[in-house]
Every structure is written in structure tokens, then in C-alpha cells.
PDB file of C-alpha atoms in Angstrom:
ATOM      1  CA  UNK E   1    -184.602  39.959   1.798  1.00  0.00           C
ATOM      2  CA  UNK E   2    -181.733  38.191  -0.016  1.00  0.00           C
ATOM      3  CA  UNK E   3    -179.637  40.260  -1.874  1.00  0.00           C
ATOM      4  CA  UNK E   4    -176.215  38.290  -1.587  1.00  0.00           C
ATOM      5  CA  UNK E   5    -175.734  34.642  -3.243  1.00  0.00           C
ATOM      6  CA  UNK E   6    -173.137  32.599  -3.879  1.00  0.00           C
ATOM      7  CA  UNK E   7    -171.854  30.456  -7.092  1.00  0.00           C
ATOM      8  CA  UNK E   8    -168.795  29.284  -5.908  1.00  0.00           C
ATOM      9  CA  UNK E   9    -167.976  25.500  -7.492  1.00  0.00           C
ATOM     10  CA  UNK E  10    -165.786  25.578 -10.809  1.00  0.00           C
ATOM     11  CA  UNK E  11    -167.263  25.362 -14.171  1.00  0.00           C
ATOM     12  CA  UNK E  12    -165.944  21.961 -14.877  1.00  0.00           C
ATOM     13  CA  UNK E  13    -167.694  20.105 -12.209  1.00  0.00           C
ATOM     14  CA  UNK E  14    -170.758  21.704 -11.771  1.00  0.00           C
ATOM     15  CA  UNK E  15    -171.262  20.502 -15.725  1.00  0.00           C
ATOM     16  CA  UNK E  16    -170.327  17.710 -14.953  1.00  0.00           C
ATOM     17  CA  UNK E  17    -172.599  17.207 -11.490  1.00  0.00           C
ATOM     18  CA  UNK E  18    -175.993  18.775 -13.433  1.00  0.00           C
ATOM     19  CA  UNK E  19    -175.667  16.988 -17.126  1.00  0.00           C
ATOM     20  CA  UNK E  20    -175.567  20.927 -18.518  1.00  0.00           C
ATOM     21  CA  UNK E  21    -173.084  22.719 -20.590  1.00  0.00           C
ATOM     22  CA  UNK E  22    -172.794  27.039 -20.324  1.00  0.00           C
ATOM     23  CA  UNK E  23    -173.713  28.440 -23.045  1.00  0.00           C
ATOM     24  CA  UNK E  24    -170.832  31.053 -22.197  1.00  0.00           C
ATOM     25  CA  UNK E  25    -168.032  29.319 -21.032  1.00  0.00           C
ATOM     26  CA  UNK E  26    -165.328  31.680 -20.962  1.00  0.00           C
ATOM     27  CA  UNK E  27    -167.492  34.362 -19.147  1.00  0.00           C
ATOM     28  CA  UNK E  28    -168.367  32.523 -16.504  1.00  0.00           C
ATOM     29  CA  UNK E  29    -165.665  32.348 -12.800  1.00  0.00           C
ATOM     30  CA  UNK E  30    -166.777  30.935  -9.531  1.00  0.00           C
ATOM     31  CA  UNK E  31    -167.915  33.951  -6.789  1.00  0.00           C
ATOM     32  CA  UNK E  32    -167.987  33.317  -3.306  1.00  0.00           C
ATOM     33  CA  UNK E  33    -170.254  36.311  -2.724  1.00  0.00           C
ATOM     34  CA  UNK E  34    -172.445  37.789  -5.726  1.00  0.00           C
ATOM     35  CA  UNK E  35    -173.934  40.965  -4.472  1.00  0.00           C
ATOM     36  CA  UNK E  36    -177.379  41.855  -5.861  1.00  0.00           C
ATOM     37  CA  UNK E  37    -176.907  45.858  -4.853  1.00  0.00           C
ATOM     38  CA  UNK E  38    -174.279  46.186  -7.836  1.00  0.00           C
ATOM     39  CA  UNK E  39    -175.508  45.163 -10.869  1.00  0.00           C
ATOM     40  CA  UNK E  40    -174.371  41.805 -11.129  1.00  0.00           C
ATOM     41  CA  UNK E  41    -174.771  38.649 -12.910  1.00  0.00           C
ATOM     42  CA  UNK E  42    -176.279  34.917 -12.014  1.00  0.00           C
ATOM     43  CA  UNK E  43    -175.986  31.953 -14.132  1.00  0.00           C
ATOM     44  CA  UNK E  44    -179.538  30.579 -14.835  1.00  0.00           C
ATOM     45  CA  UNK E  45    -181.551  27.617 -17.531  1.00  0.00           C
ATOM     46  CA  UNK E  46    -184.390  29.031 -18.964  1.00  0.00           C
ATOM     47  CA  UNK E  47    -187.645  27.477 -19.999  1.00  0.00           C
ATOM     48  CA  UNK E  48    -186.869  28.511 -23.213  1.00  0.00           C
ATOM     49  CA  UNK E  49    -183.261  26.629 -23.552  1.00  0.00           C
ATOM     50  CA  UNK E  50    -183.327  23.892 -20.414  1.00  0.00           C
ATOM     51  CA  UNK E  51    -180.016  22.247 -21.802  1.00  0.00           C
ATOM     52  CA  UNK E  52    -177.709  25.629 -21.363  1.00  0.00           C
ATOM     53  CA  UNK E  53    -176.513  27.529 -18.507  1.00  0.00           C
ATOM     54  CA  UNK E  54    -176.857  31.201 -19.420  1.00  0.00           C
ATOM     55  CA  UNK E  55    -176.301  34.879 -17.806  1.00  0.00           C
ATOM     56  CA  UNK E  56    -178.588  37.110 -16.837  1.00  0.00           C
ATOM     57  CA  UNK E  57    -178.726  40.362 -15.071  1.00  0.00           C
ATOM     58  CA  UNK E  58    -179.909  39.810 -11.135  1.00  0.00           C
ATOM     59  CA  UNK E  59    -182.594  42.271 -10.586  1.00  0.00           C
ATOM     60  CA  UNK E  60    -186.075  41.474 -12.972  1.00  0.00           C
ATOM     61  CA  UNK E  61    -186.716  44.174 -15.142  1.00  0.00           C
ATOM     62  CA  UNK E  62    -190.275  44.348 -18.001  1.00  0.00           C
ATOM     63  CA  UNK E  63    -189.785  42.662 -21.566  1.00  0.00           C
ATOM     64  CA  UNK E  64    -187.993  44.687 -23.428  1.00  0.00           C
ATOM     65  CA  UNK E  65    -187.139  47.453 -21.013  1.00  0.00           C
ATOM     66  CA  UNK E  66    -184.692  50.110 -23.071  1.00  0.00           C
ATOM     67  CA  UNK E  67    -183.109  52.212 -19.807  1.00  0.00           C
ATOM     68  CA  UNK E  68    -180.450  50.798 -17.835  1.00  0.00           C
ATOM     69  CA  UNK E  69    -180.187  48.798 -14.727  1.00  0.00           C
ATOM     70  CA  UNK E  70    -179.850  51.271 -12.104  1.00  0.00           C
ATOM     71  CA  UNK E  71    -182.862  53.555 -13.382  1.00  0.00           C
ATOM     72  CA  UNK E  72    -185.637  50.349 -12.878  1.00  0.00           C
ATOM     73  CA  UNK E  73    -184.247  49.245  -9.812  1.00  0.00           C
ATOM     74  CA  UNK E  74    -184.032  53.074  -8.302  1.00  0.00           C
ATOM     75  CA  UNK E  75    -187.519  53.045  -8.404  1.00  0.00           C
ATOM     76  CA  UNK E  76    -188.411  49.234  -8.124  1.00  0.00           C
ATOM     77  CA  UNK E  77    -185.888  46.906  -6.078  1.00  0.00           C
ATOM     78  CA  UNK E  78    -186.584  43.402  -7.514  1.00  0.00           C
ATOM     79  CA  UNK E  79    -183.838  41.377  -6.320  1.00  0.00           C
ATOM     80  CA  UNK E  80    -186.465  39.061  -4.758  1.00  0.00           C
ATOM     81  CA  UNK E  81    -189.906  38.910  -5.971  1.00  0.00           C
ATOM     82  CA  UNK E  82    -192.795  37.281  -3.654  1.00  0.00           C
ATOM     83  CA  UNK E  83    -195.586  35.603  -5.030  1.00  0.00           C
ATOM     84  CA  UNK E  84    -198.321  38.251  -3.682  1.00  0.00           C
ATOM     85  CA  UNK E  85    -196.428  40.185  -6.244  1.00  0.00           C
ATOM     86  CA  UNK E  86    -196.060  37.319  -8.927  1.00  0.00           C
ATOM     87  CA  UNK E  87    -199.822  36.961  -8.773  1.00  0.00           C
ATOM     88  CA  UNK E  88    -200.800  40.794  -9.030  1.00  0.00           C
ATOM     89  CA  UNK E  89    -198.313  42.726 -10.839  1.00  0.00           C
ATOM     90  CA  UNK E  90    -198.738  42.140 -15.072  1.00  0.00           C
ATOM     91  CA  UNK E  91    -195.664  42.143 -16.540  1.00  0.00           C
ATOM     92  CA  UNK E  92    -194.273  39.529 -13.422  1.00  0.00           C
ATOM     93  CA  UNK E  93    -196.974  37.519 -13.629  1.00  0.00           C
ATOM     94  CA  UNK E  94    -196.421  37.089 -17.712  1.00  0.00           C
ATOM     95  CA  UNK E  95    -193.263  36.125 -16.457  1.00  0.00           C
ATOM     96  CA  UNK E  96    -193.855  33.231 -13.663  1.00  0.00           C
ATOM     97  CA  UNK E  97    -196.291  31.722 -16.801  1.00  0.00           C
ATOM     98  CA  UNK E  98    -194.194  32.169 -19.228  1.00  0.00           C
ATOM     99  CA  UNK E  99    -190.529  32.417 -18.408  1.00  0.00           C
ATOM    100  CA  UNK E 100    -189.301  30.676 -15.139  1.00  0.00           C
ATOM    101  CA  UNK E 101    -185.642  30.111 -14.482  1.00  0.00           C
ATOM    102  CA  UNK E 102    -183.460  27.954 -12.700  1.00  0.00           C
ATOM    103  CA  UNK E 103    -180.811  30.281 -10.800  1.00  0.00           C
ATOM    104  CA  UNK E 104    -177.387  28.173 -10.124  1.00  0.00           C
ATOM    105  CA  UNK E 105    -176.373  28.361  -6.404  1.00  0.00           C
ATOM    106  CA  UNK E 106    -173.655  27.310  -4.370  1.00  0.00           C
ATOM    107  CA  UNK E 107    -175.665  29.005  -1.376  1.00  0.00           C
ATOM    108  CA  UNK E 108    -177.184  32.167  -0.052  1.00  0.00           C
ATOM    109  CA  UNK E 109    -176.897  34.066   3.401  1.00  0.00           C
ATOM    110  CA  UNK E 110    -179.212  34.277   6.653  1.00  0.00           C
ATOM    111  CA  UNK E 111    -178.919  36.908   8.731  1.00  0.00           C
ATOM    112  CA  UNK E 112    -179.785  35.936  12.761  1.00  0.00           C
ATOM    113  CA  UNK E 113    -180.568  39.322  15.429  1.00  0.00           C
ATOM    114  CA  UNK E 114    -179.910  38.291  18.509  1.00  0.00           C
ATOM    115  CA  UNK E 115    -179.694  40.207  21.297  1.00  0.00           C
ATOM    116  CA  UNK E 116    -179.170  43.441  18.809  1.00  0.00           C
ATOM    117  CA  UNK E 117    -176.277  42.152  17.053  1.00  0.00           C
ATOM    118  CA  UNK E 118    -176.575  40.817  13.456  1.00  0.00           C
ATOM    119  CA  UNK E 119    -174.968  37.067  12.978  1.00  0.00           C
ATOM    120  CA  UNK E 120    -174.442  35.814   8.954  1.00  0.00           C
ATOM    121  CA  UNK E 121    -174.898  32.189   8.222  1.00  0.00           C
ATOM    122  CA  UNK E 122    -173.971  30.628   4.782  1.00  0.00           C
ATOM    123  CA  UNK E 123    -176.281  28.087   3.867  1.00  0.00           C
ATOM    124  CA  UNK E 124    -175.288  25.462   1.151  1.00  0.00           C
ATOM    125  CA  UNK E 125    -175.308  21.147   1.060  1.00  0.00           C
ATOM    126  CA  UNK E 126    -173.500  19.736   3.123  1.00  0.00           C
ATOM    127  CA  UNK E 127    -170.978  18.705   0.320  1.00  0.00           C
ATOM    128  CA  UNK E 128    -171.080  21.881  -0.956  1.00  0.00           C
ATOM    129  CA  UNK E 129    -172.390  21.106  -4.711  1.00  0.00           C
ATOM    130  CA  UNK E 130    -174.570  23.424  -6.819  1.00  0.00           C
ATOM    131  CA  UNK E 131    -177.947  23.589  -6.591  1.00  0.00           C
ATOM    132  CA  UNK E 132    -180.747  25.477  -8.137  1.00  0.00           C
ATOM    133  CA  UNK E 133    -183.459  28.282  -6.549  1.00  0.00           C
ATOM    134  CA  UNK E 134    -186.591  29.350  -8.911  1.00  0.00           C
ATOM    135  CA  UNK E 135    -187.292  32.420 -10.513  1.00  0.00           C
ATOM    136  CA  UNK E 136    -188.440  34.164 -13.061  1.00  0.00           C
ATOM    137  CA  UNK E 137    -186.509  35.950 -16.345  1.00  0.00           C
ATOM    138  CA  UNK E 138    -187.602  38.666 -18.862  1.00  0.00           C
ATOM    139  CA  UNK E 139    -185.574  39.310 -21.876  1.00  0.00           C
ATOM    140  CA  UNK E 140    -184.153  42.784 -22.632  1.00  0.00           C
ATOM    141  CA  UNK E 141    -184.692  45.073 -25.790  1.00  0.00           C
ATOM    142  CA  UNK E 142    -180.522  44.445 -26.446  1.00  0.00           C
ATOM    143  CA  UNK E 143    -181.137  40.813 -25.831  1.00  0.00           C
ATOM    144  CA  UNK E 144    -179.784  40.578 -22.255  1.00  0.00           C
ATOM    145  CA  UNK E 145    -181.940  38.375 -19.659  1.00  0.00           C
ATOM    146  CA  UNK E 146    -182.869  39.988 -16.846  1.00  0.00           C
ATOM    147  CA  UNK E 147    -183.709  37.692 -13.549  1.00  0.00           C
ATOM    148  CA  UNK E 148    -185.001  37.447  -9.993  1.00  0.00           C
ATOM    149  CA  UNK E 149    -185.443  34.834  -7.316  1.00  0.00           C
ATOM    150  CA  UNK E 150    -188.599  34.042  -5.918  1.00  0.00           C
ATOM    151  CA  UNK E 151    -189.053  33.884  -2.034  1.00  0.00           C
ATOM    152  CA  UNK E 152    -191.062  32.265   0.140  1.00  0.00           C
ATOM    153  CA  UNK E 153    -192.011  31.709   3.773  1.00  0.00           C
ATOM    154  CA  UNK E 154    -189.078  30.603   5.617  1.00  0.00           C
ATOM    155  CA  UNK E 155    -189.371  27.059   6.959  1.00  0.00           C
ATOM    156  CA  UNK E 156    -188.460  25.877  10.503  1.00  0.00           C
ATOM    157  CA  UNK E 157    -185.056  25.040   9.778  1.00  0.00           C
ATOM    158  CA  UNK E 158    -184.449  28.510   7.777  1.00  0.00           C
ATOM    159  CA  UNK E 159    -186.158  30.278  10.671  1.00  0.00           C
ATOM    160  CA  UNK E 160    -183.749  28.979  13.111  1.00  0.00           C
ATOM    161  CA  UNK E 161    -180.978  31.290  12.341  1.00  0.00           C
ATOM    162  CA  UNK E 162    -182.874  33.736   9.976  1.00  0.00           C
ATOM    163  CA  UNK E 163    -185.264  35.831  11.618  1.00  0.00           C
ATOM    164  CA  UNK E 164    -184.836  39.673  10.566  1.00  0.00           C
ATOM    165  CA  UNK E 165    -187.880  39.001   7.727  1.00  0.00           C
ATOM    166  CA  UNK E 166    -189.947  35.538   7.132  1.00  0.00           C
ATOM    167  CA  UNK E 167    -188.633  34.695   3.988  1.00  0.00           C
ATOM    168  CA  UNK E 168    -186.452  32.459   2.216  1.00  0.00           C
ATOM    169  CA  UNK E 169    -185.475  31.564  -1.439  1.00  0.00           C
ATOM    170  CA  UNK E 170    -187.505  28.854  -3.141  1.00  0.00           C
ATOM    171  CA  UNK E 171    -185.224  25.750  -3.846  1.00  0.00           C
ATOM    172  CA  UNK E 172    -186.174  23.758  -6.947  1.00  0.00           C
ATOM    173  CA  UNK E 173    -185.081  20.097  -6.832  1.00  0.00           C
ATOM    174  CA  UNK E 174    -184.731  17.408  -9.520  1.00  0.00           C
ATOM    175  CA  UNK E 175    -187.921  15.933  -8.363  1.00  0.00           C
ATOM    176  CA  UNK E 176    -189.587  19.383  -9.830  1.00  0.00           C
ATOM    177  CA  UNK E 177    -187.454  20.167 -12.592  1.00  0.00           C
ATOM    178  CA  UNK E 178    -189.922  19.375 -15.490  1.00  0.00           C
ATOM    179  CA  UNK E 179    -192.762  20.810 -13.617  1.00  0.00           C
ATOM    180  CA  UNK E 180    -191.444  23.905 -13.184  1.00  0.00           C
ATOM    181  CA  UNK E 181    -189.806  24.133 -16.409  1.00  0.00           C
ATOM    182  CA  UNK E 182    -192.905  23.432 -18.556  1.00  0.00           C
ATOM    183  CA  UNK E 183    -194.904  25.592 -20.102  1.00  0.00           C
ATOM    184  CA  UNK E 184    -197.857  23.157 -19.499  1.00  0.00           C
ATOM    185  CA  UNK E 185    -197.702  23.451 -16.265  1.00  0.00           C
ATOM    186  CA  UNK E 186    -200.868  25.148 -14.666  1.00  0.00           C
ATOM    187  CA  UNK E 187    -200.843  28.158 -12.794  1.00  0.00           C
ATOM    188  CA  UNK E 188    -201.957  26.862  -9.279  1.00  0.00           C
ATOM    189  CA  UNK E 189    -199.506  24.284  -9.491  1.00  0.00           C
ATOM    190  CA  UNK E 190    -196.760  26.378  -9.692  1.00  0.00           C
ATOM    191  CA  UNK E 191    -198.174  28.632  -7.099  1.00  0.00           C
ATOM    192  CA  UNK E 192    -198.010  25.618  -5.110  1.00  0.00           C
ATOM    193  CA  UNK E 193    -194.890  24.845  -5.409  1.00  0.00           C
ATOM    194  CA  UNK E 194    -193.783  28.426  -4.862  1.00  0.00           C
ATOM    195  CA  UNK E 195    -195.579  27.792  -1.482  1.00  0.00           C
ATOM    196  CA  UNK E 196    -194.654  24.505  -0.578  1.00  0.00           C
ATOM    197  CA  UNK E 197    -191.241  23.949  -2.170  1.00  0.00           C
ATOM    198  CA  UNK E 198    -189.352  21.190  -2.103  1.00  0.00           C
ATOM    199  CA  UNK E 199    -186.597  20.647   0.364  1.00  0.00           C
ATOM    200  CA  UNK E 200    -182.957  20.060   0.558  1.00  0.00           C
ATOM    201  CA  UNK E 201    -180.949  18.885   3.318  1.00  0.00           C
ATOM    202  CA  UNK E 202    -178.840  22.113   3.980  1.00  0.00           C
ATOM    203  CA  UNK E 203    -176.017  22.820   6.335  1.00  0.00           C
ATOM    204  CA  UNK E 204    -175.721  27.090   7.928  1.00  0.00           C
ATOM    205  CA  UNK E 205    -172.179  28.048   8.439  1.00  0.00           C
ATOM    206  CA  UNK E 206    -172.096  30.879  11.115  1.00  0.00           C
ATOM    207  CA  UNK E 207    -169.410  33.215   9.142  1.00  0.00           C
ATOM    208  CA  UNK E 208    -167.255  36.110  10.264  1.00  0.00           C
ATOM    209  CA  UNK E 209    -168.605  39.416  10.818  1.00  0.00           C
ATOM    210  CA  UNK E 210    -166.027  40.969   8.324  1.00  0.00           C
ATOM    211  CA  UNK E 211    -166.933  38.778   5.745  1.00  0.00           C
ATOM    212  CA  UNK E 212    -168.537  40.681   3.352  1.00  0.00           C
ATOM    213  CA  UNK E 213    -165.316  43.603   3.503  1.00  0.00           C
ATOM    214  CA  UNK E 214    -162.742  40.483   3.202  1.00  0.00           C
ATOM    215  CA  UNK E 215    -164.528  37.648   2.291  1.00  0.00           C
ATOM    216  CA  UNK E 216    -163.208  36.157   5.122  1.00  0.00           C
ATOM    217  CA  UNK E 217    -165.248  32.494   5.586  1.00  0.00           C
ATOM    218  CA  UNK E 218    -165.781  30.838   8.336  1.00  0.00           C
ATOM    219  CA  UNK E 219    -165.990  31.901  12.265  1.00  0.00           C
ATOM    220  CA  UNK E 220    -164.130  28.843  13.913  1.00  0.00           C
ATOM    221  CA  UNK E 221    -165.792  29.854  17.531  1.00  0.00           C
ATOM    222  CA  UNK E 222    -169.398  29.185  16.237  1.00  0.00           C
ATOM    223  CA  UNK E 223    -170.597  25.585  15.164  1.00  0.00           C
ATOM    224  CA  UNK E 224    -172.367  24.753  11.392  1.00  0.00           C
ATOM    225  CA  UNK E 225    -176.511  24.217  11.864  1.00  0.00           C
ATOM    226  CA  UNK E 226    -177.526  20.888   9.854  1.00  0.00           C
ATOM    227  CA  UNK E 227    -181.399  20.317   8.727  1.00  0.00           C
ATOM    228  CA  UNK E 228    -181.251  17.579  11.170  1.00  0.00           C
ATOM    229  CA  UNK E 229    -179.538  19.037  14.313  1.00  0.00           C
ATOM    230  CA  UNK E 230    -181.490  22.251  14.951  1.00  0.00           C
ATOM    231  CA  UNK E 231    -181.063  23.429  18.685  1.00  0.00           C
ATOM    232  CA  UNK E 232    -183.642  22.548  20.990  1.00  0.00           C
ATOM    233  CA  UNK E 233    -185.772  26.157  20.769  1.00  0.00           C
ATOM    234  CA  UNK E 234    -184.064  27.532  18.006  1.00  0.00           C
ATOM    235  CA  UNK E 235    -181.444  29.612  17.376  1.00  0.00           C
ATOM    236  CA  UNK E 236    -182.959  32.875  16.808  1.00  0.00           C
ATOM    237  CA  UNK E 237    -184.367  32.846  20.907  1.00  0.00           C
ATOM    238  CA  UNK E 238    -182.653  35.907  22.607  1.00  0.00           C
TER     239      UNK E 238
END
């Protein structure tokens, strides 16, 4: 599961990379490391304003829930929804028809067992621009969005240095955009792209094991993974 992202490129340029304008300027500061377990905000569009950048709470939660954060996600953790969920749960299936979301990324984090020791990778572009994973969004009875990413099956490269579950975040590119965003669009489609998602050319930056206690970056013993230069066998082989 993939309850850490990362929105790390200043405000300025990723309007200016992605043609789009927050809606919130003034709340919005670059994070290196967003961590889903607190409740914490991701900067998303919406179907139902594609020209803004807006905030929403990470962690879905029903249309106009009342209760607070914590209380829904004590007894249902939706950081990351799945689609065998999307498809058979009500209220999240009103929402992948009705109300999917671009969430604004500068990357997310793999996590590689090997030989029973955990190893974190930071995957991003290579040139380390924003970029956009799919989800879903429900709006709140006080008017606050509520969001989650949608996962998928991990793909070869993913798998290479992610292997303690099978999935990975669904990356939406520009070549999907309007498809995704449309409320025309028919259900299988979008389950199809849900299962068959576009792909980016992404680089994995092994990162220090403290990381996440000092945000410390990058471990300067272990070598960045590029969509093009996976290891012969893998990474994940013990």
C-alpha cells in the first residue's frame, strides 16, 4: 500500500509546467514527504473544476460524511482504493462515475524486502516535474473534498524494486486527461484504464533508511533504477 507521496516542486512552476492555476494559492507549500497516516492534504483537479488545483483531505470518505477524519478511517483505511473495491462498494463506485480526480505528484515511495531488510525507493521523472496519479473525490457535509488514489497491479518496472504487495498507483498522462476527466466517459473504459494505465518514463532513487525520521534524501552508496535500465533479473531477487 502507498501511504506516503510527495509534492515537492514550487507553486510557480508547476503552474506554469501544467497550464493550471490553484485555486488556493497561499495554502499551498511544496512537501517532500506527505504522510497519508496523519490526516493530511493533496492538491488535486476535479471533474467538476478541471482548470483549478484544489485541496482535499487524503483518505476518501462518503458524500457528505458529518464525523471527522480519524473516526472513518479507524474503521475503514482508504488511503488507496483498488478497483475490486471501486466496482463493488456503492458510495466508491458513485464516486469513480461521477467524481474522479487528478492527484498532483512529485513522486511516491517503493518499498524493496530483500533478504529481510526493507529498502525505500523514491520514484519520480527523471527531471523531477509534477505529474498526476488518478483517483477518486467525495465532497464533505462542511464542503471539504475528501480523496484517494487508485492502485493497480504493479508493472515490471515497479515490481523491480517494489515487491512487499503487487500494487502501484495509477499514473494518468496527458494522452488520458479528457478521458478520464469526462463525465461521458463509459464505465469499462475507465476500468480499463485503471487496469492498463498509461506509462511514464520514471527514475527510483534508493533513499536512506532514516529518511522518513530526517527526511534525509538520497543514499549515495546505492545507484537510481531508470524505466530503461532495469537489472538483468530484477531487483527484488534475494
Amino acid at each position: 500500500m502507498f501511504y506516503k507521496l510527495s509534492n515537492a516542486v514550487e507553486k510557480n512552476k508547476i503552474e506554469k509546467d501544467l497550464n493550471l492555476r490553484f485555486k488556493y494559492p497561499n495554502l499551498y507549500a511544496p512537501d517532500l514527504l506527505i504522510d497519508g497516516l496523519t490526516e493530511a492534504t493533496i492538491s488535486i483537479v476535479t471533474m467538476e473544476d478541471k482548470d483549478e488545483i484544489n485541496l482535499a483531505i487524503w483518505g476518501l470518505m462518503p458524500q457528505d460524511y458529518k464525523e471527522d477524519w480519524s473516526t472513518f478511517q479507524e474503521i475503514s483505511n482508504t488511503l488507496n482504493l483498488n478497483i475490486d473495491q471501486l466496482k463493488t462498494i456503492s458510495w466508491m463506485k458513485s464516486a469513480l462515475k461521477h467524481r474522479r480526480a487528478l492527484i498532483l505528484v512529485s513522486g511516491f515511495f517503493a518499498y524493496l524486502l530483500r533478504k529481510g531488510t526493507i529498502y525505500t525507493y523514491y520514484v519520480s521523472l527523471p527531471d523531477d516535474k509534477s505529474f498526476f496519479i488518478g483517483g477518486i473525490y467525495n465532497q464533505l457535509e462542511d464542503g471539504f473534498l475528501s480523496c484517494s488514489p487508485i492502485t493497480t497491479k504493479a508493472d515490471k518496472f515497479i515490481s523491480s524494486f517494489h515487491n512487499v504487495d503487487n500494487q502501484m498507483p495509477i499514473i494518468i498522462t496527458e494522452s488520458v486527461f479528457e478521458t478520464w476527466m469526462s463525465e461521458e466517459t463509459r464505465e469499462n473504459t475507465i476500468e480499463q484504464i485503471i487496469k492498463n494505465p498509461p506509462r511514464l518514463k520514471l527514475r527510483a532513487n534508493p533513499i536512506a533508511n532514516d529518511f522518513f525520521k530526517n527526511k534525509i534524501v538520497y543514499n549515495s552508496l546505492l545507484q537510481p533504477v531508470y524505466y530503461d535500465d532495469i537489472p538483468k533479473g530484477g531487483l527484488s531477487n534475494s
